[in-house]
mmCIF file of C-alpha atoms in Angstrom:
data_model
loop_
_atom_site.group_PDB
_atom_site.id
_atom_site.type_symbol
_atom_site.label_atom_id
_atom_site.label_comp_id
_atom_site.label_asym_id
_atom_site.label_seq_id
_atom_site.Cartn_x
_atom_site.Cartn_y
_atom_site.Cartn_z
ATOM 1 C CA MET A 824 79.347 126.904 116.621
ATOM 2 C CA SER A 825 81.303 128.583 118.825
ATOM 3 C CA SER A 826 85.508 128.439 118.859
ATOM 4 C CA ARG A 827 84.835 126.045 121.826
ATOM 5 C CA LEU A 828 82.593 123.152 120.158
ATOM 6 C CA ILE A 829 85.331 123.428 117.040
ATOM 7 C CA PHE A 830 88.060 122.873 119.220
ATOM 8 C CA THR A 831 86.236 119.785 120.835
ATOM 9 C CA PHE A 832 85.688 117.982 117.479
ATOM 10 C CA ILE A 833 89.806 119.241 116.920
ATOM 11 C CA LEU A 834 89.877 117.626 120.324
ATOM 12 C CA LEU A 835 87.483 114.263 118.626
ATOM 13 C CA LEU A 836 88.955 113.816 115.699
ATOM 14 C CA CYS A 837 93.251 113.954 118.292
ATOM 15 C CA LEU A 838 91.836 110.962 120.500
ATOM 16 C CA LEU A 839 89.776 109.177 118.072
ATOM 17 C CA SER A 840 92.751 108.427 116.833
ATOM 18 C CA SER A 841 95.526 108.543 119.145
ATOM 19 C CA SER A 842 95.680 105.222 119.851
ATOM 20 C CA PHE A 843 95.375 103.382 116.851
ATOM 21 C CA SER A 844 99.107 105.547 117.197
ATOM 22 C CA SER A 845 99.611 103.679 120.187
ATOM 23 C CA ALA A 846 98.973 100.577 119.516
ATOM 24 C CA SER A 847 100.396 100.547 116.325
ATOM 25 C CA LEU A 848 103.765 101.540 118.354
ATOM 26 C CA GLN A 849 102.934 98.237 120.252
ATOM 27 C CA ASN A 850 102.689 96.077 117.995
ATOM 28 C CA SER A 851 105.970 97.185 116.462
ATOM 29 C CA THR A 852 107.835 96.586 119.372
ATOM 30 C CA ALA A 853 106.453 92.804 120.008
ATOM 31 C CA GLY A 854 107.369 92.323 116.590
ATOM 32 C CA ARG A 855 111.217 93.457 117.768
ATOM 33 C CA PHE A 856 110.988 90.641 120.813
ATOM 34 C CA GLU A 857 108.652 88.493 119.848
ATOM 35 C CA THR A 858 108.843 85.707 118.049
ATOM 36 C CA LEU A 859 105.285 84.986 116.965
ATOM 37 C CA ARG A 860 103.827 81.583 116.923
ATOM 38 C CA PRO A 861 104.155 79.188 113.728
ATOM 39 C CA GLN A 862 100.936 78.621 113.548
ATOM 40 C CA LYS A 863 99.650 82.482 115.085
ATOM 41 C CA GLU A 864 101.676 84.249 111.347
ATOM 42 C CA THR A 865 99.627 80.984 109.738
ATOM 43 C CA GLN A 866 96.099 81.868 110.183
ATOM 44 C CA LYS A 867 97.348 85.968 110.225
ATOM 45 C CA LEU A 868 98.409 85.641 107.009
ATOM 46 C CA LYS A 869 95.075 83.738 105.967
ATOM 47 C CA LEU A 870 92.775 86.637 107.178
ATOM 48 C CA ILE A 871 95.119 89.243 105.414
ATOM 49 C CA ARG A 872 94.907 86.495 101.796
ATOM 50 C CA LYS A 873 91.372 86.619 102.325
ATOM 51 C CA HIS A 874 91.066 89.894 102.530
ATOM 52 C CA LEU A 875 93.334 90.681 99.293
ATOM 53 C CA GLN A 876 90.901 88.767 97.487
ATOM 54 C CA LYS A 877 88.035 90.981 98.464
ATOM 55 C CA ILE A 878 89.652 94.337 98.075
ATOM 56 C CA ASN A 879 92.325 93.608 95.030
ATOM 57 C CA LYS A 880 89.263 92.802 92.131
ATOM 58 C CA PRO A 881 89.652 91.104 88.756
ATOM 59 C CA ALA A 882 91.944 93.708 86.889
ATOM 60 C CA VAL A 883 91.853 93.557 82.050
ATOM 61 C CA LYS A 884 95.326 95.767 82.525
ATOM 62 C CA THR A 885 97.508 96.068 84.548
ATOM 63 C CA ILE A 886 99.858 99.183 84.896
ATOM 64 C CA GLN A 887 103.626 99.330 87.106
ATOM 65 C CA SER A 888 104.622 102.789 88.614
ATOM 66 C CA SER A 889 108.082 103.719 88.621
ATOM 67 C CA ASP A 890 107.901 103.913 93.187
ATOM 68 C CA GLY A 891 106.603 100.517 92.808
ATOM 69 C CA ASP A 892 103.161 100.256 92.770
ATOM 70 C CA THR A 893 100.568 98.078 90.911
ATOM 71 C CA ILE A 894 97.840 99.658 88.760
ATOM 72 C CA ASP A 895 94.914 97.546 88.549
ATOM 73 C CA CYS A 896 92.502 98.574 85.475
ATOM 74 C CA VAL A 897 89.258 97.106 86.985
ATOM 75 C CA PRO A 898 85.333 97.613 85.334
ATOM 76 C CA SER A 899 84.056 99.628 86.269
ATOM 77 C CA HIS A 900 81.118 98.035 88.382
ATOM 78 C CA HIS A 901 83.310 95.597 89.776
ATOM 79 C CA GLN A 902 85.375 98.122 91.529
ATOM 80 C CA PRO A 903 84.999 96.669 95.857
ATOM 81 C CA ALA A 904 82.158 100.511 96.109
ATOM 82 C CA PHE A 905 79.122 98.015 94.190
ATOM 83 C CA ASP A 906 79.804 95.542 97.767
ATOM 84 C CA HIS A 907 78.292 97.478 99.688
ATOM 85 C CA PRO A 908 75.033 95.886 100.717
ATOM 86 C CA LEU A 909 73.204 99.675 100.064
ATOM 87 C CA LEU A 910 74.755 99.985 96.457
ATOM 88 C CA HIS A 911 74.910 95.837 95.637
ATOM 89 C CA GLY A 912 74.045 95.437 91.961
ATOM 90 C CA GLN A 913 73.909 98.922 90.810
ATOM 91 C CA ARG A 914 76.034 100.414 88.016
ATOM 92 C CA PRO A 915 78.284 104.639 88.744
ATOM 93 C CA MET A 916 75.787 107.896 88.541
ATOM 94 C CA ASP A 917 75.960 109.840 85.298
ATOM 95 C CA PRO A 918 78.303 113.298 84.983
ATOM 96 C CA PRO A 919 75.901 115.141 87.969
ATOM 97 C CA GLU A 920 74.957 118.972 87.814
ATOM 98 C CA MET A 921 77.261 121.359 88.525
ATOM 99 C CA PRO A 922 78.329 124.063 90.933
ATOM 100 C CA LYS A 923 76.530 127.438 89.970
ATOM 101 C CA GLY A 924 80.252 130.146 88.887
ATOM 102 C CA TYR A 925 82.239 126.853 88.622
ATOM 103 C CA SER A 926 85.689 128.055 86.496
ATOM 104 C CA GLN A 927 88.598 125.850 85.100
ATOM 105 C CA VAL A 928 90.380 128.928 84.531
ATOM 106 C CA ASN A 929 94.461 127.905 86.118
ATOM 107 C CA GLU A 930 93.364 124.644 87.505
ATOM 108 C CA SER A 931 95.468 122.153 87.845
ATOM 109 C CA HIS A 932 96.253 119.515 85.276
ATOM 110 C CA GLU A 933 94.843 116.006 85.854
ATOM 111 C CA ASP A 934 98.160 114.089 85.208
ATOM 112 C CA PHE A 935 99.429 114.152 88.244
ATOM 113 C CA GLN A 936 99.970 110.874 89.271
ATOM 114 C CA LEU A 937 103.903 109.261 88.755
ATOM 115 C CA TRP A 938 102.332 105.888 87.909
ATOM 116 C CA SER A 939 100.299 108.050 84.765
ATOM 117 C CA LEU A 940 103.850 109.154 83.828
ATOM 118 C CA THR A 941 104.073 105.749 82.280
ATOM 119 C CA GLY A 942 102.123 106.625 79.298
ATOM 120 C CA GLU A 943 99.936 103.923 79.857
ATOM 121 C CA SER A 944 95.894 104.585 81.186
ATOM 122 C CA CYS A 945 93.444 102.651 82.093
ATOM 123 C CA PRO A 946 90.308 101.671 79.617
ATOM 124 C CA GLU A 947 87.484 103.372 78.732
ATOM 125 C CA GLY A 948 84.227 101.468 81.344
ATOM 126 C CA THR A 949 87.820 100.664 83.966
ATOM 127 C CA ILE A 950 89.188 102.724 87.038
ATOM 128 C CA PRO A 951 92.203 102.269 87.917
ATOM 129 C CA ILE A 952 93.134 100.549 91.616
ATOM 130 C CA ARG A 953 96.064 100.384 93.735
ATOM 131 C CA ARG A 954 96.759 97.324 94.236
ATOM 132 C CA THR A 955 97.220 96.692 98.224
ATOM 133 C CA THR A 956 99.845 94.327 98.997
ATOM 134 C CA GLU A 957 100.126 91.785 101.594
ATOM 135 C CA GLN A 958 103.475 93.754 102.558
ATOM 136 C CA ASP A 959 100.654 97.427 103.035
ATOM 137 C CA MET A 960 98.733 94.602 105.543
ATOM 138 C CA LEU A 961 101.055 93.607 107.919
ATOM 139 C CA ARG A 962 102.572 96.538 108.465
ATOM 140 C CA ALA A 963 99.175 97.532 110.009
ATOM 141 C CA SER A 964 98.195 97.223 113.118
ATOM 142 C CA SER A 965 95.043 95.276 112.443
ATOM 143 C CA VAL A 966 93.444 93.374 109.912
ATOM 144 C CA ARG A 967 90.716 93.213 110.383
ATOM 145 C CA ARG A 968 90.649 98.035 111.130
ATOM 146 C CA TYR A 969 93.185 98.025 107.507
ATOM 147 C CA GLY A 970 92.677 101.186 105.984
ATOM 148 C CA ARG A 971 90.349 102.982 108.918
ATOM 149 C CA LYS A 972 91.247 104.949 111.570
ATOM 150 C CA ILE A 973 91.089 103.906 114.960
ATOM 151 C CA ARG A 974 87.639 102.785 116.906
ATOM 152 C CA ARG A 975 87.810 103.079 120.437
ATOM 153 C CA VAL A 976 86.681 107.288 121.359
ATOM 154 C CA ARG A 977 88.828 107.759 124.520
ATOM 155 C CA ARG A 978 87.571 110.789 125.962
ATOM 156 C CA ASP A 979 90.119 111.944 128.591
ATOM 157 C CA SER A 980 92.786 114.438 126.612
ATOM 158 C CA SER A 981 95.937 112.830 127.824
ATOM 159 C CA SER A 982 97.947 111.463 125.330
ATOM 160 C CA ASN A 983 96.223 112.711 122.555
ATOM 161 C CA GLY A 984 98.601 111.606 119.979
ATOM 162 C CA HIS A 985 96.697 113.908 116.335
ATOM 163 C CA GLU A 986 98.039 117.840 116.210
ATOM 164 C CA HIS A 987 95.760 119.917 113.506
ATOM 165 C CA ALA A 988 96.127 123.365 112.270
ATOM 166 C CA VAL A 989 93.180 124.517 110.109
ATOM 167 C CA GLY A 990 90.948 126.514 108.687
ATOM 168 C CA TYR A 991 87.433 126.561 109.298
ATOM 169 C CA VAL A 992 83.037 128.059 108.921
ATOM 170 C CA SER A 993 80.867 126.646 110.627
ATOM 171 C CA GLY A 994 77.078 127.510 111.947
ATOM 172 C CA SER A 995 75.718 127.512 108.620
ATOM 173 C CA GLN A 996 74.608 124.863 105.743
ATOM 174 C CA TYR A 997 77.564 123.970 103.708
ATOM 175 C CA TYR A 998 76.469 121.739 100.305
ATOM 176 C CA GLY A 999 80.722 121.705 99.146
ATOM 177 C CA ALA A 1000 83.899 123.037 99.249
ATOM 178 C CA LYS A 1001 85.951 123.910 97.087
ATOM 179 C CA ALA A 1002 90.060 124.651 97.666
ATOM 180 C CA SER A 1003 94.077 124.746 95.758
ATOM 181 C CA ILE A 1004 96.115 122.715 98.010
ATOM 182 C CA ASN A 1005 99.896 123.182 97.829
ATOM 183 C CA VAL A 1006 101.638 119.509 97.583
ATOM 184 C CA TRP A 1007 105.044 118.612 99.360
ATOM 185 C CA THR A 1008 106.698 115.893 100.830
ATOM 186 C CA PRO A 1009 107.162 116.976 104.328
ATOM 187 C CA ARG A 1010 109.431 114.137 106.228
ATOM 188 C CA VAL A 1011 107.268 111.770 108.463
ATOM 189 C CA SER A 1012 109.767 110.280 111.763
ATOM 190 C CA SER A 1013 108.051 107.283 112.226
ATOM 191 C CA GLN A 1014 106.382 104.521 110.183
ATOM 192 C CA TYR A 1015 103.269 104.904 113.358
ATOM 193 C CA GLU A 1016 102.908 108.137 112.157
ATOM 194 C CA PHE A 1017 101.615 109.865 109.556
ATOM 195 C CA SER A 1018 101.091 113.846 107.706
ATOM 196 C CA LEU A 1019 98.469 115.331 105.766
ATOM 197 C CA SER A 1020 96.620 117.667 104.208
ATOM 198 C CA GLN A 1021 92.577 118.350 103.174
ATOM 199 C CA ILE A 1022 89.219 119.221 103.744
ATOM 200 C CA TRP A 1023 86.378 117.973 105.788
ATOM 201 C CA VAL A 1024 83.129 118.224 105.026
ATOM 202 C CA ILE A 1025 80.936 117.783 108.775
ATOM 203 C CA ALA A 1026 77.853 116.814 110.471
ATOM 204 C CA GLY A 1027 76.048 115.014 113.040
ATOM 205 C CA SER A 1028 77.691 115.442 116.875
ATOM 206 C CA PHE A 1029 80.603 115.154 118.005
ATOM 207 C CA ALA A 1030 79.688 111.847 118.606
ATOM 208 C CA ASP A 1031 79.061 108.234 117.793
ATOM 209 C CA ASP A 1032 76.464 109.929 115.166
ATOM 210 C CA LEU A 1033 79.552 111.924 113.522
ATOM 211 C CA ASN A 1034 79.768 112.083 109.646
ATOM 212 C CA THR A 1035 82.607 113.563 107.221
ATOM 213 C CA ILE A 1036 83.588 113.419 104.560
ATOM 214 C CA GLU A 1037 87.280 114.345 103.262
ATOM 215 C CA ALA A 1038 89.692 114.560 100.729
ATOM 216 C CA GLY A 1039 93.397 115.304 100.334
ATOM 217 C CA TRP A 1040 97.252 114.723 100.479
ATOM 218 C CA GLN A 1041 99.130 112.806 102.688
ATOM 219 C CA VAL A 1042 102.201 111.674 103.642
ATOM 220 C CA SER A 1043 101.970 107.758 105.841
ATOM 221 C CA PRO A 1044 104.545 104.920 105.689
ATOM 222 C CA GLU A 1045 102.185 102.294 107.352
ATOM 223 C CA LEU A 1046 99.224 102.755 104.649
ATOM 224 C CA TYR A 1047 101.615 102.954 101.337
ATOM 225 C CA GLY A 1048 104.897 101.691 102.735
ATOM 226 C CA ASP A 1049 106.616 105.108 101.460
ATOM 227 C CA THR A 1050 107.065 108.666 101.982
ATOM 228 C CA ASN A 1051 105.611 109.337 99.030
ATOM 229 C CA PRO A 1052 102.865 112.890 99.152
ATOM 230 C CA ARG A 1053 99.834 110.127 97.618
ATOM 231 C CA PHE A 1054 95.778 111.372 97.033
ATOM 232 C CA PHE A 1055 93.552 110.684 99.290
ATOM 233 C CA THR A 1056 89.949 110.394 100.212
ATOM 234 C CA TYR A 1057 87.935 109.310 103.601
ATOM 235 C CA TRP A 1058 84.333 109.054 105.282
ATOM 236 C CA THR A 1059 82.662 108.134 107.614
ATOM 237 C CA SER A 1060 78.707 108.011 109.301
ATOM 238 C CA ASP A 1061 79.532 107.228 112.930
ATOM 239 C CA ALA A 1062 82.732 108.221 114.324
ATOM 240 C CA TYR A 1063 85.835 106.546 112.530
ATOM 241 C CA GLN A 1064 83.833 103.537 115.082
ATOM 242 C CA ALA A 1065 82.925 100.715 111.655
ATOM 243 C CA THR A 1066 82.035 102.501 108.550
ATOM 244 C CA GLY A 1067 84.236 104.458 106.033
ATOM 245 C CA CYS A 1068 87.736 103.847 105.285
ATOM 246 C CA TYR A 1069 91.107 105.085 102.801
ATOM 247 C CA ASN A 1070 90.351 105.733 98.922
ATOM 248 C CA LEU A 1071 89.198 102.461 98.225
ATOM 249 C CA LEU A 1072 90.439 99.366 100.338
ATOM 250 C CA CYS A 1073 86.647 99.128 102.028
ATOM 251 C CA SER A 1074 83.182 98.951 99.973
ATOM 252 C CA GLY A 1075 81.735 102.900 99.250
ATOM 253 C CA PHE A 1076 83.600 104.832 97.025
ATOM 254 C CA VAL A 1077 82.176 105.236 93.690
ATOM 255 C CA GLN A 1078 84.864 105.725 91.004
ATOM 256 C CA THR A 1079 83.574 107.230 88.288
ATOM 257 C CA ASN A 1080 87.457 107.904 86.049
ATOM 258 C CA ASN A 1081 89.727 106.076 84.095
ATOM 259 C CA ARG A 1082 92.523 108.639 84.996
ATOM 260 C CA ILE A 1083 92.891 109.186 88.787
ATOM 261 C CA ALA A 1084 94.291 106.186 91.419
ATOM 262 C CA ILE A 1085 93.290 106.910 94.470
ATOM 263 C CA GLY A 1086 95.241 106.211 97.171
ATOM 264 C CA ALA A 1087 98.243 107.088 93.971
ATOM 265 C CA ALA A 1088 101.635 108.772 94.348
ATOM 266 C CA ILE A 1089 101.505 112.709 93.272
ATOM 267 C CA SER A 1090 104.390 114.270 90.698
ATOM 268 C CA PRO A 1091 105.563 116.620 90.638
ATOM 269 C CA VAL A 1092 105.674 118.999 94.540
ATOM 270 C CA SER A 1093 106.824 122.300 95.832
ATOM 271 C CA SER A 1094 110.348 122.533 97.036
ATOM 272 C CA TYR A 1095 111.804 125.075 99.578
ATOM 273 C CA LYS A 1096 112.338 128.911 97.989
ATOM 274 C CA GLY A 1097 112.074 126.389 93.969
ATOM 275 C CA GLY A 1098 108.467 125.597 92.237
ATOM 276 C CA GLN A 1099 105.391 124.943 93.564
ATOM 277 C CA PHE A 1100 102.459 122.551 92.483
ATOM 278 C CA ASP A 1101 98.726 122.787 94.410
ATOM 279 C CA ILE A 1102 96.395 120.522 93.520
ATOM 280 C CA SER A 1103 92.126 122.094 93.279
ATOM 281 C CA LEU A 1104 89.854 119.727 94.867
ATOM 282 C CA LEU A 1105 86.097 120.600 94.559
ATOM 283 C CA ILE A 1106 83.657 118.257 97.145
ATOM 284 C CA TRP A 1107 79.453 119.196 95.599
ATOM 285 C CA LYS A 1108 76.172 117.875 96.920
ATOM 286 C CA ASP A 1109 73.769 116.458 93.760
ATOM 287 C CA PRO A 1110 71.673 118.392 93.892
ATOM 288 C CA LYS A 1111 68.585 116.259 91.583
ATOM 289 C CA HIS A 1112 69.984 112.621 93.443
ATOM 290 C CA GLY A 1113 71.631 113.990 97.272
ATOM 291 C CA HIS A 1114 75.167 112.415 96.047
ATOM 292 C CA TRP A 1115 78.259 113.541 97.075
ATOM 293 C CA TRP A 1116 80.660 114.344 94.554
ATOM 294 C CA LEU A 1117 84.557 114.592 94.272
ATOM 295 C CA GLN A 1118 86.248 116.385 90.966
ATOM 296 C CA PHE A 1119 90.224 117.242 89.942
ATOM 297 C CA GLY A 1120 91.444 119.887 88.864
ATOM 298 C CA SER A 1121 90.015 121.477 85.711
ATOM 299 C CA GLY A 1122 87.367 119.416 85.572
ATOM 300 C CA THR A 1123 88.071 116.004 86.014
ATOM 301 C CA LEU A 1124 85.310 113.687 88.268
ATOM 302 C CA VAL A 1125 87.232 111.971 90.736
ATOM 303 C CA GLY A 1126 83.465 109.393 91.304
ATOM 304 C CA TYR A 1127 81.137 109.990 94.354
ATOM 305 C CA TRP A 1128 79.964 109.476 97.619
ATOM 306 C CA PRO A 1129 76.634 108.233 97.298
ATOM 307 C CA VAL A 1130 74.407 109.821 99.540
ATOM 308 C CA SER A 1131 72.706 106.263 101.323
ATOM 309 C CA LEU A 1132 76.733 105.780 103.453
ATOM 310 C CA PHE A 1133 75.652 108.845 105.954
ATOM 311 C CA THR A 1134 72.735 109.625 108.087
ATOM 312 C CA HIS A 1135 73.161 113.812 108.999
ATOM 313 C CA LEU A 1136 75.266 113.988 105.434
ATOM 314 C CA ARG A 1137 71.718 113.061 103.974
ATOM 315 C CA GLU A 1138 70.745 116.931 104.162
ATOM 316 C CA HIS A 1139 73.451 119.137 104.731
ATOM 317 C CA GLY A 1140 77.305 119.548 106.682
ATOM 318 C CA ASN A 1141 76.998 121.918 109.392
ATOM 319 C CA MET A 1142 80.379 122.877 108.823
ATOM 320 C CA VAL A 1143 84.323 122.380 106.827
ATOM 321 C CA GLN A 1144 87.795 122.409 107.202
ATOM 322 C CA PHE A 1145 91.036 122.566 105.897
ATOM 323 C CA GLY A 1146 94.332 122.305 107.251
ATOM 324 C CA GLY A 1147 97.191 119.719 108.012
ATOM 325 C CA GLU A 1148 96.858 117.195 110.136
ATOM 326 C CA ILE A 1149 99.841 115.062 112.183
ATOM 327 C CA VAL A 1150 100.245 112.335 113.957
ATOM 328 C CA ASN A 1151 102.635 112.981 117.512
ATOM 329 C CA THR A 1152 103.632 109.617 118.905
ATOM 330 C CA ARG A 1153 106.417 111.224 121.488
ATOM 331 C CA PRO A 1154 109.564 109.374 120.019
ATOM 332 C CA GLY A 1155 111.135 108.487 123.096
ATOM 333 C CA GLY A 1156 109.603 111.112 125.165
ATOM 334 C CA SER A 1157 109.633 114.266 122.893
ATOM 335 C CA HIS A 1158 108.093 115.754 120.234
ATOM 336 C CA THR A 1159 107.322 114.272 117.100
ATOM 337 C CA SER A 1160 110.291 115.635 114.204
ATOM 338 C CA THR A 1161 107.337 114.169 111.526
ATOM 339 C CA GLN A 1162 106.641 117.793 109.787
ATOM 340 C CA MET A 1163 103.717 119.533 108.550
ATOM 341 C CA GLY A 1164 103.122 121.146 105.198
ATOM 342 C CA SER A 1165 106.256 122.189 104.460
ATOM 343 C CA GLY A 1166 108.130 121.700 107.264
ATOM 344 C CA HIS A 1167 108.135 125.201 108.074
ATOM 345 C CA PHE A 1168 106.067 127.573 109.671
ATOM 346 C CA ALA A 1169 103.010 130.635 108.013
ATOM 347 C CA GLY A 1170 105.173 133.810 108.519
ATOM 348 C CA GLU A 1171 107.721 131.579 106.166
ATOM 349 C CA GLY A 1172 105.204 132.880 103.584
ATOM 350 C CA PHE A 1173 105.137 131.726 99.959
ATOM 351 C CA GLY A 1174 107.554 129.411 98.633
ATOM 352 C CA LYS A 1175 108.411 128.254 101.840
ATOM 353 C CA ALA A 1176 105.483 127.785 103.620
ATOM 354 C CA SER A 1177 102.756 125.149 102.557
ATOM 355 C CA TYR A 1178 99.208 127.407 101.645
ATOM 356 C CA PHE A 1179 95.865 126.695 100.350
ATOM 357 C CA ARG A 1180 93.955 129.439 98.417
ATOM 358 C CA ASN A 1181 90.470 130.629 97.178
ATOM 359 C CA LEU A 1182 88.591 128.803 99.767
ATOM 360 C CA GLN A 1183 85.417 128.766 98.719
ATOM 361 C CA MET A 1184 81.970 126.547 99.547
ATOM 362 C CA VAL A 1185 78.698 125.377 97.805
ATOM 363 C CA ASP A 1186 75.320 126.668 99.362
ATOM 364 C CA TRP A 1187 71.734 125.811 99.350
ATOM 365 C CA ASP A 1188 71.376 126.676 95.292
ATOM 366 C CA ASN A 1189 74.609 124.645 94.202
ATOM 367 C CA THR A 1190 76.471 127.549 93.626
ATOM 368 C CA LEU A 1191 79.820 128.207 94.643
ATOM 369 C CA ILE A 1192 80.340 131.637 96.143
ATOM 370 C CA PRO A 1193 83.852 133.165 98.442
ATOM 371 C CA ILE A 1194 83.667 131.667 102.243
ATOM 372 C CA SER A 1195 83.503 134.127 104.749
ATOM 373 C CA ASN A 1196 84.657 134.380 108.405
ATOM 374 C CA LEU A 1197 87.090 132.298 108.085
ATOM 375 C CA ARG A 1198 88.880 131.574 111.782
ATOM 376 C CA VAL A 1199 92.331 129.179 111.889
ATOM 377 C CA LEU A 1200 93.228 127.525 114.801
ATOM 378 C CA ALA A 1201 96.662 125.360 116.099
ATOM 379 C CA ASP A 1202 96.172 123.476 118.478
ATOM 380 C CA HIS A 1203 100.019 123.293 119.058
ATOM 381 C CA PRO A 1204 100.968 126.884 117.518
ATOM 382 C CA ASN A 1205 104.318 126.505 119.172
ATOM 383 C CA CYS A 1206 105.243 122.889 116.819
ATOM 384 C CA TYR A 1207 102.408 124.540 113.943
ATOM 385 C CA ASP A 1208 100.505 127.422 112.861
ATOM 386 C CA ILE A 1209 98.680 129.004 110.637
ATOM 387 C CA ARG A 1210 98.007 132.470 109.479
ATOM 388 C CA GLY A 1211 95.006 133.759 106.768
ATOM 389 C CA GLY A 1212 94.133 136.513 104.932
ATOM 390 C CA VAL A 1213 92.295 137.821 102.191
ATOM 391 C CA ASN A 1214 93.609 138.719 98.404
ATOM 392 C CA ARG A 1215 92.498 139.722 95.105
ATOM 393 C CA VAL A 1216 94.063 136.680 93.634
ATOM 394 C CA TRP A 1217 93.668 133.962 96.161
ATOM 395 C CA GLY A 1218 90.440 135.199 97.485
ATOM 396 C CA ASN A 1219 90.378 133.553 100.787
ATOM 397 C CA TYR A 1220 93.961 131.310 101.804
ATOM 398 C CA PHE A 1221 96.139 130.368 104.628
ATOM 399 C CA TYR A 1222 99.166 129.593 105.066
ATOM 400 C CA TYR A 1223 100.115 126.799 107.964
ATOM 401 C CA GLY A 1224 102.831 123.921 109.003
ATOM 402 C CA GLY A 1225 105.704 123.423 111.459
ATOM 403 C CA PRO A 1226 108.763 121.352 112.092
ATOM 404 C CA GLY A 1227 107.203 119.806 114.866
ATOM 405 C CA LYS A 1228 110.283 119.276 117.849
ATOM 406 C CA ASN A 1229 112.284 122.866 118.029
ATOM 407 C CA LEU A 1230 113.257 124.927 120.843
ATOM 408 C CA LYS A 1231 109.630 126.135 121.923
ATOM 409 C CA CYS A 1232 108.762 123.144 120.840
ATOM 410 C CA PRO A 1233 110.533 120.011 123.077
#
């Protein structure tokens, strides 16, 4: 796949999301100068409460996290995934066959979230789900689109708000990907911006039939109400139009783990010139049943995206991307100061710049192999950049990120 096509995909991601940011900003501005009529406000709250009843399932146990999150322990067969018409009545699958060549040595531990530091956990047969609140939904630009990326695809490039620094491979058949992702707390300048670092597994054309599977960490004040880095997942089978969502905010992803809450805050995090922390994520296609599984750290299965959710990803991916993404709403007419990664450029290196290391892919034979021919691309290199490399310990790796607004990025 040509570099021009890669750039087209990145541009599409920008365009897909830009109207989301603009709409959110417009809504926030309107909220400051216009008081909703009581009737209209009541209707919105009714919609919100109806939606909350749908996604917040009855819990057998509740855990309070120090960051304010409420974690509900929900019976695994009652989780939101099984509201999907293609999954209704099913139960979680048994663990899949692991990729050949997988090693559990020196991987991150599963107790990496703030809520788990309470010492409490969810009972066997349940899964931990971060409870969605009225406040969460009131921050969203649309109740109907809550937890989803924007729907309308625009072809112009005059106001794209999303910027990337990524490493990628394409031109082959990909059955999974693995990486260790350095975790930071980048500054996010506006409620309607975010900063994330993730893995994408991609298939289909860059139009209405785009399929993606995504996992990583993100700082998103609009979605979560704070600036903590949080573990997240995403999926779509129609270019973010009507399918898919973050985490468990719609039916689709099936969680099988009772110790990890998708959408919960990550702890510890890295510090500049200090301790470094990363999370290891593996996504791969089970050769027996075809589902796309997600694993965290040292052999901890999180769950899977059922193959029936997808069209092109029913077979394999045709591109894998690793890297960072931010939203730039251009506050005051200048570039945002929202940071990517650590907020420092790639050239600063270890302990200062954020990294992805040990990049691998899963081939047709369910074998985990080092990535070859990794390419790197930053679409706004004066704001956020990327530098790749290879060594014996980290294999394929790259540093990436930046501060956003600076003298060369006005």
